[in-house]
Structure formats: C-alpha cells, structure tokens
C-alpha cells in the first residue's frame, strides 16, 4: 500500500544520499519538508488521476445516453418503415393493375 511506500522511499533516499556523500563528497539532504513535498506531489497526481477518471466516466455516461436515445429513435423508425412498406406495397399492386389495364386498352386500340 501507498502508506508503506512513502516511509520506505524516504528511508531509501536517505541511504542513497549517504552513498552519494561517500562517492561524490557532496551532500544531498532529506528533510521533513522534502517528505511533505513528496506527499503534496502525490496528492496533486492523485487529484489529476481522479479528475481524468471522472471525465472518462462523464464521457461514458453521455455516450450511453446517446446510444439509448438512438436506439429508441431507430425503434420508432422501424415501426414507421413497416407502416410505409405496407402502403408502398399496396400502391405497387395498384400500379401493376393499372399497367395491365393500360396494356389491354392499348392492345384494343391497335
């Protein structure tokens, strides 16, 4: 867990700074303030991640709402299409009957 990591990382930095002193003869200090800065940095990164997740959640919710709306619209259009298909079929039958009559009349004239 993160609670265990912060003290561990603070101690690891202390150990590395001791090695740094021995190798480079320079000091690198770790202070309570640097630990607090680490906590502050973590809080900032955590807030950014939470904001990004909330944005993704909002976008997903909006997408689902649009999908549901579209699904309802498609269902309405399917019903309308079935109704219009019946009307088109009736008109096509009437047109065929009319074409047959015209053909017979034309045959009589010739």
PDB file of C-alpha atoms in Angstrom:
ATOM      1  CA  UNK A   1       0.000   0.000   0.000  1.00  0.00           C
ATOM      2  CA  UNK A   2       0.940   3.602  -0.505  1.00  0.00           C
ATOM      3  CA  UNK A   3       1.086   4.174   3.254  1.00  0.00           C
ATOM      4  CA  UNK A   4       4.044   1.805   3.482  1.00  0.00           C
ATOM      5  CA  UNK A   5       5.734   3.129   0.361  1.00  0.00           C
ATOM      6  CA  UNK A   6       6.246   6.727   1.491  1.00  0.00           C
ATOM      7  CA  UNK A   7       8.318   5.936   4.595  1.00  0.00           C
ATOM      8  CA  UNK A   8      10.212   3.270   2.629  1.00  0.00           C
ATOM      9  CA  UNK A   9      11.043   5.717  -0.157  1.00  0.00           C
ATOM     10  CA  UNK A  10      12.106   8.351   2.371  1.00  0.00           C
ATOM     11  CA  UNK A  11      14.495   5.884   4.008  1.00  0.00           C
ATOM     12  CA  UNK A  12      15.792   4.692   0.624  1.00  0.00           C
ATOM     13  CA  UNK A  13      16.593   8.262  -0.348  1.00  0.00           C
ATOM     14  CA  UNK A  14      18.417   8.712   2.953  1.00  0.00           C
ATOM     15  CA  UNK A  15      20.519   5.626   2.262  1.00  0.00           C
ATOM     16  CA  UNK A  16      21.288   6.754  -1.284  1.00  0.00           C
ATOM     17  CA  UNK A  17      22.267  10.190  -0.060  1.00  0.00           C
ATOM     18  CA  UNK A  18      24.784   8.543   2.294  1.00  0.00           C
ATOM     19  CA  UNK A  19      26.268   6.690  -0.685  1.00  0.00           C
ATOM     20  CA  UNK A  20      26.269   9.944  -2.626  1.00  0.00           C
ATOM     21  CA  UNK A  21      28.236  11.616   0.163  1.00  0.00           C
ATOM     22  CA  UNK A  22      30.821   8.819   0.140  1.00  0.00           C
ATOM     23  CA  UNK A  23      31.213   8.701  -3.644  1.00  0.00           C
ATOM     24  CA  UNK A  24      30.905  12.337  -4.647  1.00  0.00           C
ATOM     25  CA  UNK A  25      31.816  14.073  -1.394  1.00  0.00           C
ATOM     26  CA  UNK A  26      28.691  16.177  -1.732  1.00  0.00           C
ATOM     27  CA  UNK A  27      25.670  16.378   0.491  1.00  0.00           C
ATOM     28  CA  UNK A  28      22.077  15.643  -0.508  1.00  0.00           C
ATOM     29  CA  UNK A  29      19.693  16.308   2.320  1.00  0.00           C
ATOM     30  CA  UNK A  30      16.344  14.730   3.010  1.00  0.00           C
ATOM     31  CA  UNK A  31      14.281  16.764   5.385  1.00  0.00           C
ATOM     32  CA  UNK A  32      10.788  16.524   6.773  1.00  0.00           C
ATOM     33  CA  UNK A  33       9.918  19.255   4.295  1.00  0.00           C
ATOM     34  CA  UNK A  34      11.048  17.064   1.380  1.00  0.00           C
ATOM     35  CA  UNK A  35       8.834  14.284   2.743  1.00  0.00           C
ATOM     36  CA  UNK A  36       5.935  16.722   2.895  1.00  0.00           C
ATOM     37  CA  UNK A  37       6.710  17.807  -0.672  1.00  0.00           C
ATOM     38  CA  UNK A  38       6.522  14.161  -1.715  1.00  0.00           C
ATOM     39  CA  UNK A  39       3.116  13.872  -0.066  1.00  0.00           C
ATOM     40  CA  UNK A  40       1.989  17.092  -1.751  1.00  0.00           C
ATOM     41  CA  UNK A  41       3.177  15.819  -5.139  1.00  0.00           C
ATOM     42  CA  UNK A  42       1.312  12.563  -4.585  1.00  0.00           C
ATOM     43  CA  UNK A  43      -1.862  14.477  -3.701  1.00  0.00           C
ATOM     44  CA  UNK A  44      -1.563  16.550  -6.877  1.00  0.00           C
ATOM     45  CA  UNK A  45      -1.016  13.492  -9.075  1.00  0.00           C
ATOM     46  CA  UNK A  46      -3.873  11.679  -7.353  1.00  0.00           C
ATOM     47  CA  UNK A  47      -6.200  14.631  -7.951  1.00  0.00           C
ATOM     48  CA  UNK A  48      -5.231  14.726 -11.636  1.00  0.00           C
ATOM     49  CA  UNK A  49      -5.892  10.999 -11.996  1.00  0.00           C
ATOM     50  CA  UNK A  50      -9.255  11.282 -10.227  1.00  0.00           C
ATOM     51  CA  UNK A  51     -10.234  14.189 -12.491  1.00  0.00           C
ATOM     52  CA  UNK A  52      -9.234  12.190 -15.571  1.00  0.00           C
ATOM     53  CA  UNK A  53     -11.287   9.212 -14.404  1.00  0.00           C
ATOM     54  CA  UNK A  54     -14.298  11.415 -13.666  1.00  0.00           C
ATOM     55  CA  UNK A  55     -14.003  12.902 -17.155  1.00  0.00           C
ATOM     56  CA  UNK A  56     -13.922   9.421 -18.683  1.00  0.00           C
ATOM     57  CA  UNK A  57     -16.912   8.427 -16.560  1.00  0.00           C
ATOM     58  CA  UNK A  58     -18.838  11.503 -17.714  1.00  0.00           C
ATOM     59  CA  UNK A  59     -17.987  10.834 -21.355  1.00  0.00           C
ATOM     60  CA  UNK A  60     -19.042   7.181 -20.997  1.00  0.00           C
ATOM     61  CA  UNK A  61     -22.345   8.198 -19.397  1.00  0.00           C
ATOM     62  CA  UNK A  62     -23.024  10.705 -22.166  1.00  0.00           C
ATOM     63  CA  UNK A  63     -22.204   8.080 -24.781  1.00  0.00           C
ATOM     64  CA  UNK A  64     -24.572   5.579 -23.180  1.00  0.00           C
ATOM     65  CA  UNK A  65     -27.346   8.170 -23.052  1.00  0.00           C
ATOM     66  CA  UNK A  66     -26.833   8.917 -26.749  1.00  0.00           C
ATOM     67  CA  UNK A  67     -26.849   5.203 -27.575  1.00  0.00           C
ATOM     68  CA  UNK A  68     -30.135   4.718 -25.710  1.00  0.00           C
ATOM     69  CA  UNK A  69     -31.667   7.736 -27.446  1.00  0.00           C
ATOM     70  CA  UNK A  70     -30.526   6.454 -30.819  1.00  0.00           C
ATOM     71  CA  UNK A  71     -31.890   3.001 -30.026  1.00  0.00           C
ATOM     72  CA  UNK A  72     -35.298   4.497 -29.251  1.00  0.00           C
ATOM     73  CA  UNK A  73     -35.225   6.577 -32.450  1.00  0.00           C
ATOM     74  CA  UNK A  74     -34.306   3.508 -34.516  1.00  0.00           C
ATOM     75  CA  UNK A  75     -37.213   1.571 -32.978  1.00  0.00           C
ATOM     76  CA  UNK A  76     -39.610   4.374 -33.944  1.00  0.00           C
ATOM     77  CA  UNK A  77     -38.166   4.489 -37.468  1.00  0.00           C
ATOM     78  CA  UNK A  78     -38.539   0.707 -37.827  1.00  0.00           C
ATOM     79  CA  UNK A  79     -42.239   0.964 -36.946  1.00  0.00           C
ATOM     80  CA  UNK A  80     -42.687   3.801 -39.436  1.00  0.00           C
ATOM     81  CA  UNK A  81     -40.807   1.829 -42.077  1.00  0.00           C
ATOM     82  CA  UNK A  82     -43.077  -1.190 -41.627  1.00  0.00           C
ATOM     83  CA  UNK A  83     -46.156   1.025 -41.959  1.00  0.00           C
ATOM     84  CA  UNK A  84     -44.799   2.726 -45.067  1.00  0.00           C
ATOM     85  CA  UNK A  85     -43.742  -0.612 -46.574  1.00  0.00           C
ATOM     86  CA  UNK A  86     -47.373  -1.750 -46.424  1.00  0.00           C
ATOM     87  CA  UNK A  87     -48.509   1.456 -48.143  1.00  0.00           C
ATOM     88  CA  UNK A  88     -45.802   1.121 -50.816  1.00  0.00           C
ATOM     89  CA  UNK A  89     -46.773  -2.491 -51.456  1.00  0.00           C
ATOM     90  CA  UNK A  90     -50.436  -1.529 -51.887  1.00  0.00           C
ATOM     91  CA  UNK A  91     -49.512   1.266 -54.291  1.00  0.00           C
ATOM     92  CA  UNK A  92     -47.227  -1.073 -56.231  1.00  0.00           C
ATOM     93  CA  UNK A  93     -50.106  -3.551 -56.620  1.00  0.00           C
ATOM     94  CA  UNK A  94     -52.405  -0.755 -57.787  1.00  0.00           C
ATOM     95  CA  UNK A  95     -49.756   0.402 -60.259  1.00  0.00           C
ATOM     96  CA  UNK A  96     -49.413  -3.138 -61.627  1.00  0.00           C
ATOM     97  CA  UNK A  97     -53.186  -3.425 -62.064  1.00  0.00           C
ATOM     98  CA  UNK A  98     -53.253  -0.016 -63.783  1.00  0.00           C
ATOM     99  CA  UNK A  99     -50.357  -1.020 -66.065  1.00  0.00           C
ATOM    100  CA  UNK A 100     -52.231  -4.194 -67.041  1.00  0.00           C
ATOM    101  CA  UNK A 101     -55.358  -2.153 -67.847  1.00  0.00           C
ATOM    102  CA  UNK A 102     -53.333   0.297 -69.920  1.00  0.00           C
ATOM    103  CA  UNK A 103     -51.746  -2.624 -71.755  1.00  0.00           C
ATOM    104  CA  UNK A 104     -55.147  -4.152 -72.559  1.00  0.00           C
ATOM    105  CA  UNK A 105     -56.557  -0.794 -73.716  1.00  0.00           C
ATOM    106  CA  UNK A 106     -53.522  -0.271 -75.892  1.00  0.00           C
ATOM    107  CA  UNK A 107     -53.944  -3.730 -77.396  1.00  0.00           C
ATOM    108  CA  UNK A 108     -57.600  -2.940 -78.196  1.00  0.00           C
ATOM    109  CA  UNK A 109     -56.625   0.304 -79.931  1.00  0.00           C
ATOM    110  CA  UNK A 110     -54.019  -1.362 -82.126  1.00  0.00           C
TER     111      UNK A 110
END
